[in-house]
Coordinates of C-alpha atoms in Angstrom, one line a residue:
Chain A
M1 CA 5.9 -18.8 13.3
N2 CA 6.9 -19.8 16.8
D3 CA 3.4 -20.1 18.2
G4 CA 2.5 -22.8 15.7
A5 CA 5.7 -24.8 16.5
K6 CA 5.0 -24.8 20.2
Q7 CA 1.6 -26.5 19.7
D8 CA 3.4 -29.3 18.0
P9 CA 1.1 -29.7 14.9
P10 CA 0.8 -33.2 13.5
S11 CA 2.9 -32.6 10.4
L12 CA 3.6 -29.5 8.4
D13 CA 3.7 -31.4 5.2
E14 CA 0.3 -32.8 5.8
F15 CA -1.0 -29.4 6.7
S16 CA 0.4 -27.8 3.5
K17 CA -1.1 -30.6 1.5
R18 CA -4.5 -29.9 3.0
L19 CA -4.1 -26.2 2.4
D20 CA -3.2 -26.7 -1.2
A21 CA -6.2 -28.9 -1.6
A22 CA -8.5 -26.3 -0.1
R23 CA -7.0 -23.6 -2.3
G24 CA -7.3 -25.7 -5.4
A25 CA -11.0 -25.9 -4.9
G26 CA -11.5 -22.3 -5.6
N27 CA -8.7 -21.9 -8.0
E28 CA -10.5 -22.1 -11.3
K29 CA -12.9 -19.2 -10.4
E30 CA -10.1 -17.1 -8.9
N31 CA -8.0 -17.5 -12.0
S32 CA -10.7 -16.4 -14.4
R33 CA -11.5 -13.4 -12.2
R34 CA -7.9 -12.4 -12.0
T35 CA -7.3 -12.7 -15.8
G36 CA -10.4 -10.5 -16.3
S37 CA -9.1 -7.5 -14.3
V38 CA -5.5 -8.1 -15.5
A39 CA -6.7 -7.9 -19.1
L40 CA -8.5 -4.6 -18.3
G41 CA -5.2 -3.3 -16.9
R42 CA -3.4 -4.2 -20.1
A43 CA -6.1 -2.6 -22.2
M44 CA -5.7 0.6 -20.3
R45 CA -2.0 0.7 -21.2
V46 CA -2.4 0.8 -24.9
G47 CA -3.8 4.3 -25.4
S48 CA -1.3 6.1 -23.2
E49 CA 1.6 4.2 -24.7
L50 CA 0.7 5.6 -28.1
L51 CA 0.1 9.1 -27.0
A52 CA 3.2 9.3 -24.8
A53 CA 5.6 8.3 -27.6
L54 CA 3.9 10.8 -29.9
I55 CA 4.4 13.6 -27.3
V56 CA 8.1 12.7 -26.7
G57 CA 8.7 12.6 -30.5
A58 CA 7.1 16.0 -31.0
L59 CA 8.9 17.5 -28.0
L60 CA 12.3 16.2 -29.2
G61 CA 11.7 17.6 -32.7
W62 CA 10.6 20.9 -31.3
G63 CA 13.7 21.1 -29.1
L64 CA 16.0 20.3 -32.0
D65 CA 14.2 23.0 -34.1
T66 CA 14.8 25.5 -31.3
A67 CA 18.5 24.6 -31.1
F68 CA 19.1 24.7 -34.9
H69 CA 16.5 27.3 -35.9
S70 CA 15.1 25.0 -38.4
R71 CA 11.4 25.1 -37.6
P72 CA 9.3 23.1 -38.6
W73 CA 11.5 20.3 -40.1
F74 CA 12.6 18.4 -37.0
L75 CA 9.1 18.8 -35.5
L76 CA 7.6 17.0 -38.5
V77 CA 10.2 14.3 -38.5
G78 CA 9.8 14.0 -34.7
I79 CA 6.1 13.5 -35.0
L80 CA 6.6 10.8 -37.5
F81 CA 9.2 9.0 -35.5
G82 CA 7.0 9.5 -32.4
F83 CA 4.1 7.8 -34.1
A84 CA 6.3 4.9 -35.2
A85 CA 7.6 4.5 -31.6
G86 CA 4.0 4.6 -30.3
V87 CA 3.0 1.9 -32.7
M88 CA 6.0 -0.1 -31.6
N89 CA 5.1 0.4 -27.9
V90 CA 1.5 -0.8 -28.5
N91 CA 2.8 -3.8 -30.4
R92 CA 5.2 -4.6 -27.6
A93 CA 2.4 -4.2 -25.0
F94 CA 0.3 -6.7 -26.8
K95 CA 3.2 -9.1 -27.3
E96 CA 4.0 -9.0 -23.5
S97 CA 0.3 -9.6 -22.7
S98 CA -0.1 -12.6 -25.0
D99 CA 3.2 -14.1 -23.5
E100 CA 1.7 -13.6 -20.0
T101 CA -1.6 -15.1 -20.9
Q102 CA 0.2 -18.2 -22.2
K103 CA 2.2 -18.4 -19.0
D104 CA -1.0 -18.0 -16.9
Q105 CA -2.7 -20.7 -18.8
A106 CA 0.3 -23.0 -18.5
S107 CA 0.5 -22.4 -14.7
A108 CA -3.2 -22.9 -14.3
G109 CA -3.0 -26.2 -16.1
G110 CA -0.1 -27.2 -14.0
N111 CA -2.0 -26.7 -10.8
Chain B
M1 CA -29.0 24.0 7.9
I2 CA -29.7 22.0 4.7
D3 CA -29.6 25.2 2.7
A4 CA -26.2 26.0 4.1
A5 CA -25.0 22.5 3.2
F6 CA -26.3 23.0 -0.4
R7 CA -24.5 26.3 -0.7
S8 CA -21.2 24.9 0.5
F9 CA -21.5 21.9 -1.9
Q10 CA -22.4 24.1 -4.8
A11 CA -19.7 26.5 -4.1
A12 CA -17.0 23.9 -4.8
G13 CA -16.3 23.5 -8.4
P14 CA -15.1 20.2 -9.8
M15 CA -11.4 21.4 -9.8
E16 CA -11.4 22.7 -6.3
Q17 CA -10.7 19.3 -4.8
F18 CA -7.2 19.3 -6.5
E19 CA -6.1 22.6 -5.0
I20 CA -2.9 22.5 -2.9
L21 CA -3.4 24.4 0.3
P22 CA -0.7 24.9 2.9
I23 CA -1.5 23.7 6.4
V24 CA 1.8 24.7 8.1
E25 CA 3.7 27.4 6.3
L26 CA 7.4 26.7 6.1
T27 CA 10.1 28.2 4.0
F28 CA 13.7 27.0 3.6
G29 CA 16.2 29.2 1.9
G30 CA 13.5 31.0 0.0
L31 CA 11.9 27.8 -1.1
D32 CA 8.3 27.2 -0.1
I33 CA 8.3 23.8 1.7
S34 CA 5.0 24.2 3.5
F35 CA 3.3 21.1 4.9
T36 CA 0.3 21.0 2.5
N37 CA -2.9 19.0 2.2
S38 CA -1.0 16.8 -0.3
A39 CA 1.7 16.1 2.2
L40 CA -0.9 15.5 4.9
W41 CA -2.6 12.8 2.8
M42 CA 0.6 11.1 1.9
T43 CA 1.5 11.0 5.5
I44 CA -2.0 9.6 6.3
G45 CA -1.5 6.9 3.6
V46 CA 2.0 5.9 4.8
G47 CA 0.7 6.0 8.4
L48 CA -2.1 3.6 7.5
I49 CA 0.3 1.3 5.7
V50 CA 2.7 1.2 8.6
A51 CA -0.1 0.7 11.1
F52 CA -1.6 -2.1 9.0
F53 CA 1.6 -4.0 8.5
Y54 CA 2.5 -3.5 12.1
A55 CA -0.8 -5.0 13.1
A56 CA -0.4 -7.8 10.6
T57 CA 3.1 -8.9 11.6
R58 CA 2.8 -8.2 15.3
R59 CA 1.6 -11.8 16.1
R60 CA 3.1 -14.0 13.5
T61 CA 1.3 -17.3 13.5
L62 CA 1.6 -20.3 11.3
I63 CA -2.1 -20.2 10.6
P64 CA -2.7 -16.6 9.8
G65 CA -5.5 -14.5 11.3
R66 CA -7.5 -12.1 9.1
T67 CA -5.0 -9.1 9.0
Q68 CA -2.0 -11.4 8.6
S69 CA -3.8 -13.2 5.8
I70 CA -4.4 -9.9 3.9
A71 CA -0.7 -9.0 4.3
E72 CA 0.4 -12.4 3.1
I73 CA -1.9 -12.3 0.1
L74 CA -0.5 -8.9 -0.8
H75 CA 3.0 -10.1 -0.4
E76 CA 2.4 -13.2 -2.4
F77 CA 0.7 -11.2 -5.2
V78 CA 3.6 -8.8 -5.7
A79 CA 6.2 -11.6 -5.2
N80 CA 4.6 -13.6 -8.0
L81 CA 4.4 -10.5 -10.2
V82 CA 8.1 -9.8 -9.7
R83 CA 9.1 -13.4 -10.1
D84 CA 7.1 -13.9 -13.3
T85 CA 8.2 -10.7 -15.0
I86 CA 11.8 -10.2 -14.0
G87 CA 12.8 -13.8 -13.3
H88 CA 15.2 -14.9 -10.6
D89 CA 17.1 -11.6 -10.8
G90 CA 13.9 -10.0 -9.6
K91 CA 14.1 -10.8 -5.9
K92 CA 16.2 -7.7 -5.1
F93 CA 13.6 -5.5 -6.6
F94 CA 10.8 -6.9 -4.6
P95 CA 11.0 -4.3 -1.8
Y96 CA 10.8 -1.4 -4.3
V97 CA 8.0 -2.8 -6.3
F98 CA 6.0 -3.8 -3.2
T99 CA 6.5 -0.3 -1.7
L100 CA 5.5 1.4 -4.9
F101 CA 2.4 -0.8 -5.3
I102 CA 1.2 -0.4 -1.8
F103 CA 1.8 3.3 -1.7
I104 CA -0.1 4.0 -4.9
L105 CA -2.9 1.6 -3.9
V106 CA -3.4 3.2 -0.6
A107 CA -3.0 6.8 -2.0
N108 CA -5.7 6.0 -4.5
Y109 CA -8.1 4.5 -2.0
V110 CA -7.5 7.1 0.7
G111 CA -8.5 9.7 -2.0
L112 CA -11.9 8.0 -2.3
L113 CA -12.8 8.5 1.3
P114 CA -15.6 11.1 1.9
S115 CA -14.5 14.4 3.4
I116 CA -15.6 15.1 7.0
P117 CA -18.6 17.5 6.6
G118 CA -17.8 20.9 7.8
A119 CA -14.0 20.4 8.0
P120 CA -11.9 23.3 6.7
H121 CA -11.0 23.1 3.1
E122 CA -7.3 22.2 3.8
L123 CA -8.5 19.0 5.6
H124 CA -10.8 17.8 2.8
T125 CA -9.9 14.4 1.3
F126 CA -7.2 14.8 -1.3
T127 CA -6.0 12.3 -3.9
T128 CA -2.2 12.8 -4.0
T129 CA -1.9 10.6 -7.2
S130 CA -4.2 13.1 -9.1
H131 CA -1.2 15.4 -9.3
I132 CA 1.2 14.8 -12.1
I133 CA 4.2 15.9 -10.2
V134 CA 3.6 13.0 -7.7
T135 CA 3.1 10.3 -10.3
F136 CA 5.8 11.7 -12.5
A137 CA 8.2 11.6 -9.6
L138 CA 7.4 8.0 -8.9
A139 CA 7.9 7.2 -12.6
M140 CA 11.3 9.0 -12.6
V141 CA 12.4 6.9 -9.6
T142 CA 11.5 3.7 -11.6
I143 CA 13.4 5.0 -14.7
T144 CA 16.4 6.1 -12.7
I145 CA 16.6 2.6 -11.2
V146 CA 16.3 1.0 -14.6
L147 CA 19.1 3.2 -16.0
I148 CA 21.5 2.7 -13.1
Y149 CA 20.8 -1.0 -12.8
G150 CA 20.9 -1.5 -16.6
F151 CA 24.3 0.2 -17.0
A152 CA 25.7 -1.5 -13.8
K153 CA 24.6 -5.0 -14.9
N154 CA 25.3 -4.8 -18.6
G155 CA 27.8 -2.0 -19.0
L156 CA 27.6 -0.4 -22.4
K157 CA 25.8 -3.5 -23.7
F158 CA 22.8 -1.8 -22.1
L159 CA 22.6 0.4 -25.2
K160 CA 21.7 -2.8 -27.2
L161 CA 18.2 -2.0 -26.0
F162 CA 18.3 0.8 -28.6
A163 CA 20.0 -1.3 -31.3
P164 CA 19.2 -5.0 -31.1
S165 CA 21.9 -7.2 -32.6
G166 CA 21.2 -8.5 -36.1
L167 CA 19.9 -5.2 -37.2
P168 CA 21.0 -4.3 -40.7
I169 CA 23.1 -1.1 -40.7
W170 CA 20.9 0.8 -43.1
L171 CA 18.0 0.5 -40.7
M172 CA 19.9 2.0 -37.8
P173 CA 19.2 5.7 -38.6
I174 CA 15.5 4.9 -38.6
L175 CA 15.2 2.4 -35.8
V176 CA 17.6 3.8 -33.2
P177 CA 15.7 7.1 -32.9
I178 CA 12.4 5.2 -32.7
E179 CA 13.8 3.0 -29.9
I180 CA 15.1 6.1 -28.1
I181 CA 11.7 7.8 -28.3
S182 CA 10.1 4.7 -27.2
F183 CA 12.3 4.5 -24.2
L184 CA 11.8 8.1 -23.3
S185 CA 8.1 7.8 -23.5
R186 CA 8.1 5.2 -20.7
P187 CA 8.2 7.6 -17.7
I188 CA 5.7 9.8 -19.4
S189 CA 3.2 7.2 -20.1
L190 CA 3.7 5.7 -16.6
G191 CA 3.2 9.0 -14.9
V192 CA 0.5 10.4 -17.1
R193 CA -1.7 7.3 -17.1
L194 CA -2.0 7.2 -13.3
F195 CA -2.5 11.0 -13.0
A196 CA -5.0 11.2 -15.8
N197 CA -7.1 8.2 -14.5
M198 CA -7.3 9.7 -11.0
L199 CA -8.0 13.2 -12.2
A200 CA -10.7 12.3 -14.7
G201 CA -12.4 9.9 -12.2
H202 CA -12.6 12.5 -9.5
I203 CA -13.8 15.2 -11.8
I204 CA -16.6 13.0 -13.1
L205 CA -17.5 12.0 -9.5
K206 CA -17.7 15.6 -8.4
L207 CA -19.7 16.7 -11.5
F208 CA -22.4 13.9 -11.0
A209 CA -22.6 14.7 -7.3
G210 CA -23.0 18.4 -8.2
F211 CA -25.9 17.5 -10.5
V212 CA -27.6 15.7 -7.6
I213 CA -27.3 18.8 -5.4
A214 CA -28.4 21.2 -8.1
L215 CA -31.5 19.2 -9.0
L216 CA -32.5 18.7 -5.4
G217 CA -32.0 22.4 -4.9
A218 CA -34.3 23.2 -7.8
G219 CA -37.3 21.5 -6.0
G220 CA -40.5 20.2 -7.6
F221 CA -40.3 17.7 -10.4
A222 CA -36.6 18.4 -10.9
S223 CA -35.9 16.9 -7.5
V224 CA -37.2 13.5 -8.7
L225 CA -34.8 13.6 -11.6
A226 CA -31.9 13.8 -9.1
I227 CA -32.1 10.0 -8.8
A228 CA -30.5 9.6 -12.2
P229 CA -27.2 11.4 -11.5
F230 CA -27.2 9.9 -8.0
L231 CA -27.3 6.3 -9.5
G232 CA -24.6 7.5 -12.0
S233 CA -22.3 8.7 -9.3
V234 CA -22.7 5.4 -7.4
A235 CA -21.8 3.5 -10.6
I236 CA -18.8 5.8 -11.2
F237 CA -17.7 5.3 -7.7
L238 CA -17.7 1.6 -8.2
L239 CA -15.7 2.0 -11.3
E240 CA -13.2 4.3 -9.5
F241 CA -12.9 1.6 -6.8
L242 CA -11.8 -0.8 -9.5
V243 CA -9.6 1.8 -11.2
A244 CA -7.7 2.6 -8.0
A245 CA -6.5 -1.0 -7.7
L246 CA -6.0 -1.4 -11.4
Q247 CA -3.7 1.6 -11.8
A248 CA -1.6 0.6 -8.9
Y249 CA -1.3 -2.8 -10.5
V250 CA -0.5 -1.4 -13.9
F251 CA 2.2 0.9 -12.4
A252 CA 3.8 -2.1 -10.6
I253 CA 3.7 -4.4 -13.6
L254 CA 5.2 -1.9 -15.9
T255 CA 8.0 -1.2 -13.4
C256 CA 8.7 -4.9 -13.4
I257 CA 8.7 -5.1 -17.2
Y258 CA 11.1 -2.1 -17.5
L259 CA 13.4 -3.6 -14.8
S260 CA 13.3 -6.9 -16.8
D261 CA 14.4 -5.1 -19.9
A262 CA 17.3 -3.6 -18.0
A263 CA 18.2 -7.0 -16.6
H264 CA 18.2 -8.8 -19.9
A265 CA 19.3 -5.9 -22.2
A266 CA 22.6 -7.7 -23.2
E267 CA 20.8 -10.8 -24.4
H268 CA 18.9 -8.9 -27.2

């Protein structure tokens, strides 16, 4: 920071304007590239979200069964609930991603 | 000499790269706390991060040089991520998310480095994030922060996360367990995703590379066929190069989303 101030640049505002202009030129391409890899990241979430909830549901059911000696009833219920939770996770992941895409597009338009 | 190289390559199975080997044996009260190859590569990763950011921030100039530029881009990227997902409450979590992101990113990339030929097995390249205990520990840190911050900020209203207001009472017994399972699945999906991606990628890389060696070793026409798995392993490596960054990003953004849930639980 200090080095720049010593040289007494013409004006910081002017410089930041020029910087913004230079950045704006490559903005379009950069944005589309970013959304591409971001979308891939979101897609990778979906499978594991579903599976993880199913595993947790089954494990909880199995644990309750062991505690109450009621095998296999809690396990069955747990798998059902786990699957429901997994579907909800996936649904949520999609909702978040569509919200973000809208935000991205809005900010891209604003630039 | 080439024969010896072939033998040493073939000797290593695809799972051998994940073996934990002690470098300095240490015990503490009956516990094995040896300095292992996993610890070594975490240390190397952290060392690289510290060295890079020291170099990047040593000469702070208004018009950044190359290293400073990279550091600034990384900073800006994570800062935007935190701001966009958590909102204005997010600033205090920036150090955590940034540390997490950079650590996972560097750990993933360091694991892609080739091993030094002829180095003892303990010193071969090791991907720390291909062990579930590492990724799960990171996930548990995130969830612990979410729980503590959630209860500290919202009090018992944090539990509204499991029972959104406006929910009819007869739906409670169905929806509350589902929400609880959904919450409990977060650290598991967070940890398992990173671990599984790194593990699978490295196994496939090793298998393809093993095919190349085996075909070359067979001689004759089979050696010509070695080009196919060779090109395959190049392609897989490029994919892994992308996955390494992507998984670090996914881990960071999910941490942000969970923190944002904790910050805004009372509003549900």
